[in-house]
Tab-separated table of C-alpha atoms and ligand atoms in Angstrom:
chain	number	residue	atom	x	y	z
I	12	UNK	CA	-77.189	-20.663	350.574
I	13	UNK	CA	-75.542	-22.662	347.963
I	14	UNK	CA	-73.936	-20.244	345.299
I	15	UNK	CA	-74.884	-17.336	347.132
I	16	UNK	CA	-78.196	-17.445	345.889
I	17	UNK	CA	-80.981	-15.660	347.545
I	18	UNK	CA	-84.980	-16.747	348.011
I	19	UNK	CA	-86.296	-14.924	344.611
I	20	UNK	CA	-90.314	-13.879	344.707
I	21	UNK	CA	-90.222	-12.697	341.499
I	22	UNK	CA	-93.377	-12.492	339.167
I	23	UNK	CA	-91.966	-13.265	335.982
I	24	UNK	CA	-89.185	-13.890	334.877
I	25	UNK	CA	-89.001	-16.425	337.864
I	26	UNK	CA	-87.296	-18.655	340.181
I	27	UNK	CA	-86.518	-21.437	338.117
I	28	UNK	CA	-85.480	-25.362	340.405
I	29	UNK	CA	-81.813	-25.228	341.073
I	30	UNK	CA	-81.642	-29.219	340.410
I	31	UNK	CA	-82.592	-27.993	336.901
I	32	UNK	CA	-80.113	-25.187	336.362
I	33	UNK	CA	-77.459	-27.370	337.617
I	34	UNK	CA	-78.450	-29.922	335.170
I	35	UNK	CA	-78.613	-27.660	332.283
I	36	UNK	CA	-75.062	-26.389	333.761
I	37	UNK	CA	-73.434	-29.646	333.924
I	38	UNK	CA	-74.539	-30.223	330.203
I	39	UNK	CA	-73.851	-26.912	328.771
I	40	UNK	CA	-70.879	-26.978	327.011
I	41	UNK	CA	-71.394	-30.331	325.307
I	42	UNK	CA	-74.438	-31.579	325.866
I	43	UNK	CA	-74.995	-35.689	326.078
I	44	UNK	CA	-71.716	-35.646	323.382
I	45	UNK	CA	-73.229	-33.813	320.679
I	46	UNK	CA	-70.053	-31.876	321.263
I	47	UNK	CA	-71.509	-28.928	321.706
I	48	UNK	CA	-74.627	-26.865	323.439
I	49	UNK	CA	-78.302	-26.855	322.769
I	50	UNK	CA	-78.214	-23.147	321.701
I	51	UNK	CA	-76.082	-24.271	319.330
I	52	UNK	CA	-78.016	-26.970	317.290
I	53	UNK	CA	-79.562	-26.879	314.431
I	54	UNK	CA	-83.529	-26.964	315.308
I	55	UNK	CA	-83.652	-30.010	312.197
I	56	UNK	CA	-80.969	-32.180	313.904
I	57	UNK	CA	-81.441	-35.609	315.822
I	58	UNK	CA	-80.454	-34.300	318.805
I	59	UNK	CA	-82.681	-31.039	318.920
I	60	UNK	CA	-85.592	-33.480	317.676
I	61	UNK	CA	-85.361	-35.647	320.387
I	62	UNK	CA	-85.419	-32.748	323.164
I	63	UNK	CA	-88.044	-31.045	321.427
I	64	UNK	CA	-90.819	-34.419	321.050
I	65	UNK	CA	-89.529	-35.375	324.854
I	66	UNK	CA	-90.620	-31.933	326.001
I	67	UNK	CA	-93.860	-32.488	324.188
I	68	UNK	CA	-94.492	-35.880	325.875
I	69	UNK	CA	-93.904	-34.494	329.170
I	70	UNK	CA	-96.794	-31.555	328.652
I	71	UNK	CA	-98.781	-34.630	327.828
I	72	UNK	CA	-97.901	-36.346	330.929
I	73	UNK	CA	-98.519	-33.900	333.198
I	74	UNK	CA	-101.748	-32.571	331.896
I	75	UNK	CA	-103.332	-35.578	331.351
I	76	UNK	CA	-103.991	-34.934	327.142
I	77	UNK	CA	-103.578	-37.946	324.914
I	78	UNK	CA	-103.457	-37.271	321.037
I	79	UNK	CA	-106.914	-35.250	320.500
I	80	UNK	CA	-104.927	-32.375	321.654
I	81	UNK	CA	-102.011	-30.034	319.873
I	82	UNK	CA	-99.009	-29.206	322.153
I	83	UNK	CA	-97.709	-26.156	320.591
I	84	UNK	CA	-94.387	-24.080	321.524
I	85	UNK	CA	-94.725	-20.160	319.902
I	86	UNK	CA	-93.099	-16.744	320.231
I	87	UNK	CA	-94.266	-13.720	321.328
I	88	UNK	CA	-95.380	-14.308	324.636
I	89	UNK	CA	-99.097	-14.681	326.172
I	90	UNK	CA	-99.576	-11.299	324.729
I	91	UNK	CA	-99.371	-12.400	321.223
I	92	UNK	CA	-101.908	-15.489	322.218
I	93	UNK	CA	-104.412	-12.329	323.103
I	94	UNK	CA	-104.348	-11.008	319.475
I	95	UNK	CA	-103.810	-14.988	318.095
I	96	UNK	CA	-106.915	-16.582	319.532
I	97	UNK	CA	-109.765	-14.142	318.113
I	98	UNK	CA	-107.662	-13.885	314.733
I	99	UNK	CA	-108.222	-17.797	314.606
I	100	UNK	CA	-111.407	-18.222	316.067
I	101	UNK	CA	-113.571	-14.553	315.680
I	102	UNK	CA	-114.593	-12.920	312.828
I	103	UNK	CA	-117.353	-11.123	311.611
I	104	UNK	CA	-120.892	-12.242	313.205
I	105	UNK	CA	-119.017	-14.038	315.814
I	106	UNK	CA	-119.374	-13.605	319.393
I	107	UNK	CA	-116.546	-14.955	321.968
I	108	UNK	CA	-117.547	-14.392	326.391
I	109	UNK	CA	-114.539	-13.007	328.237
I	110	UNK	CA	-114.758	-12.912	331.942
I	111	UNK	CA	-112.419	-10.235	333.063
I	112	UNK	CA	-110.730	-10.501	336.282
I	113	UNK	CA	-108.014	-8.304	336.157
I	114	UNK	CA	-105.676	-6.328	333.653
I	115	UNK	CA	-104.560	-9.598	331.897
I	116	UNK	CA	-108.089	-10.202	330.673
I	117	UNK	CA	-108.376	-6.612	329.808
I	118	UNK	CA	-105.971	-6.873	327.446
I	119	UNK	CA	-106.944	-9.621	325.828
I	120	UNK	CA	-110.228	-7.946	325.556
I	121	UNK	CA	-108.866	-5.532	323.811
I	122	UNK	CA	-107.082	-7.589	321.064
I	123	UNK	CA	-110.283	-9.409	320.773
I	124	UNK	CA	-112.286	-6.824	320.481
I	125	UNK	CA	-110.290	-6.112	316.890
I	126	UNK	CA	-111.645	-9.184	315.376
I	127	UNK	CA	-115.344	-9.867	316.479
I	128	UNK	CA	-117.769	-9.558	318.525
I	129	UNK	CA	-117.060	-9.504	322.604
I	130	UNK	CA	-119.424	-10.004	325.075
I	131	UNK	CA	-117.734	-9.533	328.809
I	132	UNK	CA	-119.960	-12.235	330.785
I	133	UNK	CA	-118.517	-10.725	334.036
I	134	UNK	CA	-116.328	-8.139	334.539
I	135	UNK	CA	-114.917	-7.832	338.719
I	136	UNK	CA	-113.498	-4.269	338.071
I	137	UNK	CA	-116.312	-2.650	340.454
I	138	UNK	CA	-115.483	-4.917	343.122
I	139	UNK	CA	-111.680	-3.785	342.648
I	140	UNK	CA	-111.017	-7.456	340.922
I	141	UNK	CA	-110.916	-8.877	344.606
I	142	UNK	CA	-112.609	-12.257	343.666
I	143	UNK	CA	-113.534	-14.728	340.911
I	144	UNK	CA	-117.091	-14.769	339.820
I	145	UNK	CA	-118.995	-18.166	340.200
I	146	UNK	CA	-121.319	-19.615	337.424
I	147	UNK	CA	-123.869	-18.158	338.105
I	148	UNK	CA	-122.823	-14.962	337.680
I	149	UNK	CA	-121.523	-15.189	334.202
I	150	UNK	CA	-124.170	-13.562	331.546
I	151	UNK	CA	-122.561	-15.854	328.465
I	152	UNK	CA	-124.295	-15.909	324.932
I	153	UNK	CA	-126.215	-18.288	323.100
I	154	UNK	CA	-123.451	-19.610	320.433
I	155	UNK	CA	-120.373	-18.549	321.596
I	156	UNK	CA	-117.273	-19.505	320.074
I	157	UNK	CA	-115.941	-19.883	323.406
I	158	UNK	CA	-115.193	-18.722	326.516
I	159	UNK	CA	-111.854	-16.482	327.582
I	160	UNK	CA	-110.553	-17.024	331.577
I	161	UNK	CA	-107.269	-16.030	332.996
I	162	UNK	CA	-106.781	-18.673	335.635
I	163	UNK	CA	-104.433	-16.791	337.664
I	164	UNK	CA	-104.466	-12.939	338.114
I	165	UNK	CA	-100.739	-12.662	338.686
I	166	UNK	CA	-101.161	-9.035	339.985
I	167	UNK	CA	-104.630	-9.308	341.815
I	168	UNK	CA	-103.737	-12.816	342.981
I	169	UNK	CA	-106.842	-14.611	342.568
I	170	UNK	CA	-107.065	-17.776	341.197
I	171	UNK	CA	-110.089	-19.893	339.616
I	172	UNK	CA	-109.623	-24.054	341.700
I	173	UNK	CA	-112.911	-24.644	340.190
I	174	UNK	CA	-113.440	-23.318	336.831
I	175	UNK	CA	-117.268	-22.224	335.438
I	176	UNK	CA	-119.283	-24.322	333.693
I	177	UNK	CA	-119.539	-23.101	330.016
I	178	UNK	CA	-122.199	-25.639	329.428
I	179	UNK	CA	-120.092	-27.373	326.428
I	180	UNK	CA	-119.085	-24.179	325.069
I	181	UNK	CA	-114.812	-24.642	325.046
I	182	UNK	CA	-113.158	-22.388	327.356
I	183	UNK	CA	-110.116	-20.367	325.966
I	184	UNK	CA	-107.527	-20.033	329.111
I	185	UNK	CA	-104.427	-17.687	329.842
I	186	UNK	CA	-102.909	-19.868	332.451
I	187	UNK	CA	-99.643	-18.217	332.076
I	188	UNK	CA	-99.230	-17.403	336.155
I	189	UNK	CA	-100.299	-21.702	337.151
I	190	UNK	CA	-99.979	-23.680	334.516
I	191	UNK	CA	-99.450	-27.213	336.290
I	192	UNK	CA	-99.389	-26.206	339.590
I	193	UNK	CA	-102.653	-28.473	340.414
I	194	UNK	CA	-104.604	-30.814	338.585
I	195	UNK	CA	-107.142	-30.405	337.026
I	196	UNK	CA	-109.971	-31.664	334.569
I	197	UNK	CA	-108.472	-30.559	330.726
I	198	UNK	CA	-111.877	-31.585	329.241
I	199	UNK	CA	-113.613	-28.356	328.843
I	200	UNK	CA	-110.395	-27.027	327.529
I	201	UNK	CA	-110.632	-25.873	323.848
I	202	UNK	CA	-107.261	-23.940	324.218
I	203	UNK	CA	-104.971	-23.013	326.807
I	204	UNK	CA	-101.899	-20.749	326.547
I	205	UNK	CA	-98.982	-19.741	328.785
I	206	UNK	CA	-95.622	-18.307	328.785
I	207	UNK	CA	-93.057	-19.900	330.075
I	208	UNK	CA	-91.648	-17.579	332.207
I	209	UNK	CA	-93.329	-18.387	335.296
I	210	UNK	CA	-94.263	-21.940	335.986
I	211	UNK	CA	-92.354	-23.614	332.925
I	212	UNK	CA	-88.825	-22.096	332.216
I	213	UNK	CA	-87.491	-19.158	331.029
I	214	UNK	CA	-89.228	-16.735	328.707
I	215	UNK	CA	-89.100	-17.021	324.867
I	216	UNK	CA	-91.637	-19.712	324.317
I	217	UNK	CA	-94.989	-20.107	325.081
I	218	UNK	CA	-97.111	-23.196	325.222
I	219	UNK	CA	-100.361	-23.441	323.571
I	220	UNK	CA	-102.508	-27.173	324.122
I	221	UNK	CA	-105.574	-26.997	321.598
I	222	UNK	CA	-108.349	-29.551	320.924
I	223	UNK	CA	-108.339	-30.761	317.826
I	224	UNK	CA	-112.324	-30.731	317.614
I	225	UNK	CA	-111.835	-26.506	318.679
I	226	UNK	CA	-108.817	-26.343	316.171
I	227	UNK	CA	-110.911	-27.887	313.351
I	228	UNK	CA	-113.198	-24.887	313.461
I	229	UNK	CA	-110.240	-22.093	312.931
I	230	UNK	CA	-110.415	-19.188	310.285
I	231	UNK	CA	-108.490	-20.083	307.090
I	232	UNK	CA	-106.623	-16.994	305.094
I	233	UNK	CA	-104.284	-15.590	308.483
I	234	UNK	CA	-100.893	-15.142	307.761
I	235	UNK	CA	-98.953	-18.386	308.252
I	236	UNK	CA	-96.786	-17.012	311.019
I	237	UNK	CA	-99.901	-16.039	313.298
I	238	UNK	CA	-102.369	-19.122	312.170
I	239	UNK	CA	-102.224	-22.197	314.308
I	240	UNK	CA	-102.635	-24.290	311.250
I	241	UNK	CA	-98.962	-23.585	310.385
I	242	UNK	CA	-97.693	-24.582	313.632
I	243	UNK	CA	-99.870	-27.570	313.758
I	244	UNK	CA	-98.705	-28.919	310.608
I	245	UNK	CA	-95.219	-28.361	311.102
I	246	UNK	CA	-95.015	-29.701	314.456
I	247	UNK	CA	-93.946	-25.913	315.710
I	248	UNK	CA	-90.788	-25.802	313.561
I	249	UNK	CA	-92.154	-24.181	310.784
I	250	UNK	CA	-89.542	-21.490	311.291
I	251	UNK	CA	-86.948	-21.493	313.635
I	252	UNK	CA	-88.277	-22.176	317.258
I	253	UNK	CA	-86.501	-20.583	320.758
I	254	UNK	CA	-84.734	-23.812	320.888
I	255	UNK	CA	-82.791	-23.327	324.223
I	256	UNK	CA	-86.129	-21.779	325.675
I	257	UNK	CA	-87.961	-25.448	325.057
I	258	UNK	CA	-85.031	-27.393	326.297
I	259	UNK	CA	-84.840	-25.620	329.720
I	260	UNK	CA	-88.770	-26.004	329.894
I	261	UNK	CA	-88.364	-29.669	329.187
I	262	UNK	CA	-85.660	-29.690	332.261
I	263	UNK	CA	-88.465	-28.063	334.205
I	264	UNK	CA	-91.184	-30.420	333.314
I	265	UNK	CA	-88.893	-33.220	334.036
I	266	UNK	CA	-88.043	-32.236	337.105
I	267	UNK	CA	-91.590	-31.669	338.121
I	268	UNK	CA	-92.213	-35.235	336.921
I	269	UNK	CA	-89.654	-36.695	339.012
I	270	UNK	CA	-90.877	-34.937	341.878
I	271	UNK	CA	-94.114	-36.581	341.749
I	272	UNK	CA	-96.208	-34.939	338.901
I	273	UNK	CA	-98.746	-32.860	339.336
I	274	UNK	CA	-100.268	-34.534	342.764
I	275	UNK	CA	-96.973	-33.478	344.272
I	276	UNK	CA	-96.857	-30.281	342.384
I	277	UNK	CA	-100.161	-29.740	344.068
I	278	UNK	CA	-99.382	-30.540	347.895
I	279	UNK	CA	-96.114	-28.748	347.824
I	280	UNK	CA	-98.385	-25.329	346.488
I	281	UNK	CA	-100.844	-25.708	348.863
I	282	UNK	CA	-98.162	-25.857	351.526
I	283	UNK	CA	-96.663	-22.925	350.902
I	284	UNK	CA	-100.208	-21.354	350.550
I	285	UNK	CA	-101.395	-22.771	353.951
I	286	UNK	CA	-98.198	-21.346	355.767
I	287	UNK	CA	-98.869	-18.158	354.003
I	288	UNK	CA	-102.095	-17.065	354.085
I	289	UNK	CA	-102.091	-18.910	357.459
I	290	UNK	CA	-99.550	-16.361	358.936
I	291	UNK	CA	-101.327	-13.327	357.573
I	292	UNK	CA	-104.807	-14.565	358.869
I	293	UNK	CA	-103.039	-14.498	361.795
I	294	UNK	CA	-101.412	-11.048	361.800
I	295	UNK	CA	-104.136	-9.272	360.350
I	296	UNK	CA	-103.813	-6.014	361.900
I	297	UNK	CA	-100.822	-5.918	360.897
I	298	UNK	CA	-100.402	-7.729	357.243
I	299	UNK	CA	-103.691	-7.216	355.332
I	300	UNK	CA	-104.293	-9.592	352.261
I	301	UNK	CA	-107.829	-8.091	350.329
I	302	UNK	CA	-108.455	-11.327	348.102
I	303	UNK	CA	-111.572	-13.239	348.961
I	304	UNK	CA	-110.972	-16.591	350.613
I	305	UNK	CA	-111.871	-18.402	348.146
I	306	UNK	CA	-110.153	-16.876	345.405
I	307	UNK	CA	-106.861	-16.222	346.711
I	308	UNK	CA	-103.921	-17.094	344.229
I	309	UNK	CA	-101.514	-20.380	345.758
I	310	UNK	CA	-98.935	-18.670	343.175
I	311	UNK	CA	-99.460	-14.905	343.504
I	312	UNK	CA	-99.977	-13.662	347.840
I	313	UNK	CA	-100.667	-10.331	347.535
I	314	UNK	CA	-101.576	-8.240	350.818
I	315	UNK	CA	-101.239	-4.306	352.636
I	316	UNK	CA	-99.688	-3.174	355.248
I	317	UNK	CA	-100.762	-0.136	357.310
I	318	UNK	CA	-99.416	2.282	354.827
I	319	UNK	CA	-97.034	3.071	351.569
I	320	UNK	CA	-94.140	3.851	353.671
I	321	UNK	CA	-93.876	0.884	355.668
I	322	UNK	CA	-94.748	-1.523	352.795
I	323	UNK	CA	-91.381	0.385	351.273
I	324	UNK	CA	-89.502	-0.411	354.347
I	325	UNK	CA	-91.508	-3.867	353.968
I	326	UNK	CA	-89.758	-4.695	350.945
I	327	UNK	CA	-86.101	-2.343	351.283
I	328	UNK	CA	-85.409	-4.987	354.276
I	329	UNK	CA	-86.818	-7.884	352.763
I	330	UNK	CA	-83.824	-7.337	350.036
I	331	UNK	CA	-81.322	-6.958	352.250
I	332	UNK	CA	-82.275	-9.975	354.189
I	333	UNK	CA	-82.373	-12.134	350.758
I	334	UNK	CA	-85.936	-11.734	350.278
I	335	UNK	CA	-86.474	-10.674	346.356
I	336	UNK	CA	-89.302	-9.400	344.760
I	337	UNK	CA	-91.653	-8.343	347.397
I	338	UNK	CA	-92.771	-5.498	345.981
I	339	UNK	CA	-96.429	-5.382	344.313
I	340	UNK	CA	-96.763	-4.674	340.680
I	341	UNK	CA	-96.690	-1.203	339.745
I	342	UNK	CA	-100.226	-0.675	338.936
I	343	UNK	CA	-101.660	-1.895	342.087
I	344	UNK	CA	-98.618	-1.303	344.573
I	345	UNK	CA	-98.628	-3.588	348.043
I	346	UNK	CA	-96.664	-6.199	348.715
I	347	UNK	CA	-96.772	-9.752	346.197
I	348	UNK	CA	-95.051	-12.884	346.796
I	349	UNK	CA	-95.065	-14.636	343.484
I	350	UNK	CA	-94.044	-18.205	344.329
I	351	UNK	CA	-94.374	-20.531	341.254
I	352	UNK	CA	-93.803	-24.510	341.704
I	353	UNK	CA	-90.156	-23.909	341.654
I	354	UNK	CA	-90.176	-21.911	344.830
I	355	UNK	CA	-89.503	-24.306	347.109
I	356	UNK	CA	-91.433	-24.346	350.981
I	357	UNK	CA	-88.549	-23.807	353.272
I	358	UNK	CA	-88.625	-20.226	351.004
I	359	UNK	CA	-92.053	-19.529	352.361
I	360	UNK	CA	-91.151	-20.398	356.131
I	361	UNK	CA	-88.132	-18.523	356.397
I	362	UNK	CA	-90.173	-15.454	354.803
I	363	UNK	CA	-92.796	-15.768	357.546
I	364	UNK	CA	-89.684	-15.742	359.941
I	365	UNK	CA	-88.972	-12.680	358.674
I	366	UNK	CA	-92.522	-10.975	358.478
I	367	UNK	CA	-92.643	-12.227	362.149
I	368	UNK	CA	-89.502	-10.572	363.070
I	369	UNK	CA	-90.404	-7.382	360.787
I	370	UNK	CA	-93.444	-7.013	362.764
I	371	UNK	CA	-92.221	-7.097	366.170
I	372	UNK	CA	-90.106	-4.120	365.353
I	373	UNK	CA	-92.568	-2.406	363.918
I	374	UNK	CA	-95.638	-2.991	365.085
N	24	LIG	C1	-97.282	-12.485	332.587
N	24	LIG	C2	-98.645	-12.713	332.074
N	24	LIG	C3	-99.004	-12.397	330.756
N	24	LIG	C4	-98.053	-11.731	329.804
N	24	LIG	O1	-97.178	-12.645	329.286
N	24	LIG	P1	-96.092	-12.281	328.173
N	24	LIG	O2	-95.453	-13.605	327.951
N	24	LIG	O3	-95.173	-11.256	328.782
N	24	LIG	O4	-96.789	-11.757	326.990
N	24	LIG	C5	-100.283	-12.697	330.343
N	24	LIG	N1	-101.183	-13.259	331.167
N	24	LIG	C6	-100.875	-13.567	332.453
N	24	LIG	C7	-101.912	-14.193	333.326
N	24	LIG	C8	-99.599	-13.307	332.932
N	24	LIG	O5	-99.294	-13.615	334.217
């Protein structure tokens, strides 16, 4: 393969479109004759201005937002978002739903739990977090502030194609592991945060989109660093932003616009899921996937094989054959193929030529 690379399955940090890292590469050293790289602007000058409003304008693009919603670019990861949302939006006498599908929502549980009141309106850890719950099944309260999803369980690999109906009440998402990688209806949306790293670009930043009618409702008094207010008003150069970090996402969301947008974004991850899931469906004495049907992950395939020693073997070859990242996370163990819109779906068929081929010998 071109520069020696090799197909990367990696869960985050991941696989990021070669056509962008080229681009970025071609550019790097003066880029567009500002005589000198992006990492090396000032985050007040023309040029840095321009990349950071384009990047903007593409997040509105793709997700379909016009001006009654913030597009935000902060630090700290979706971890800090955990601790950031209740700080802004709990407090005393204030109840928030969290649906909890998996460790992701546990931790931001947690964090919540520090600032108000937190009612879990489902929690799938009985079940072994090996499906989404539907409406129905969610016990939410009377008033809530909102309500707190994870759309994509990157290590459970579920993932929500139909989100609940909160009934009005604005729904809070951590869509770190598939942010644009379908479309989708933004309108119950009072916030939604994700970290680069996975779908967008590299990690460093992390986009937040909040609706101004949700925003207008935010605690006053947090420190300026941590309130959204402050990033709001400065247009998320308050302080100094992870410049190079927003430029490569901007690359990325370019590149997914010239690819089609999110309708092509959406057939090309549905293709890869099909031939997937398809071939384990097939082989399923052999290659075991425990997700419910219809909540398994198009960016996150997770599945078993007969025991811990072969799914070692399972992943020792898959290296040496230029397969990366196979292996499951560490709490949950397995097998995971994490394959974000970058991965691209002649990745996925020359994997299944290889589970095929892994089978025969030792099945
Ligand atoms: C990776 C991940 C996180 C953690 O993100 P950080 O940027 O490392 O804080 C949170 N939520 C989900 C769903 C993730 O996949």
């Amino acid at each position: 393969m071109e520069y020696e690379r090799i197909w990367n399955f990696n869960a985050g940090p991941a696989a990021l479109p070669l056509e962008v890292l080229k681009r970025v590469h071609e550019k790097f050293f003066n880029y567009e004759g500002a005589g000198m790289a992006v990492m090396e602007m000032s985050h007040r000058s023309k040029e840095f201005d321009k990349i950071h409003n384009d990047t903007i304008a593409r997040v509105r693009e793709l997700m379909g937002i016009g001006d009654d919603y913030h597009v935000l670019f902060l630090q700290g990861g979706a971890s800090t978002q955990f601790a950031m949302v209740p700080m802004n939006f709990l407090g005393e006498g204030k109840t928030a739903d969290y649906v909890d599908t998996g460790s992701w929502s546990t931790k931001a549980i947690k964090e919540a739990k520090l600032f108000g009141n937190v009612n879990v309106a489902f929690s799938g850890k009985e079940i072994n977090y090996t499906r989404l719950p539907k409406t129905e099944e969610l016990n939410l309260t009377d008033g809530a502030r909102y309500v707190h999803l994870t759309s994509n369980n990157t290590i459970k690999g579920t993932q929500y194609f139909d989100f609940p109906n909160t009934g009005g009440v604005p729904i809070v998402c951590d869509m770190s592991s598939d942010i644009l990688s379908h479309r989708f209806d933004p309108t119950p949306f009072g916030l939604i945060y994700a970290g680069a790293q996975k779908n967008l670009g590299p990690s460093g930043v992390t986009l937040v989109i909040m609706r101004d009618d949700f925003y207008q409702t935010a605690n006053e008094g947090i420190t300026s660093m941590l309130a959204y207010k402050t990033h709001v008003d400065k247009n998320s150069l308050y302080n100094t932003p992870p410049t190079f970090a927003i430029y490569l996402m901007g690359e990325v969301l370019k590149w997914m616009l010239d690819m089609g947008g999110m309708e092509a974004m959406e057939a090309r991850n549905r293709q890869k899921a099909d031939t997937l899931y398809g071939f384990i469906a097939d082989n399923k004495d052999f290659y075991h996937c425990p997700v419910a049907e219809d909540s398994r992950s198009w960016m996150n395939v997770v599945f078993r094989l007969q025991s811990e020693d072969l799914e070692a073997k399972f992943v020792q070859e898959g290296r040496e054959a230029g397969f990366n990242g196979l292996k499951g996370h560490r709490s949950v163990g397995g097998c995971r193929v994490s394959m974000y819109n970058a991965t691209p779906p002649e990745a996925i068929d020359d994997l299944v030529v290889f589970m095929k081929n892994f089978m025969a010998k030792n099945g």
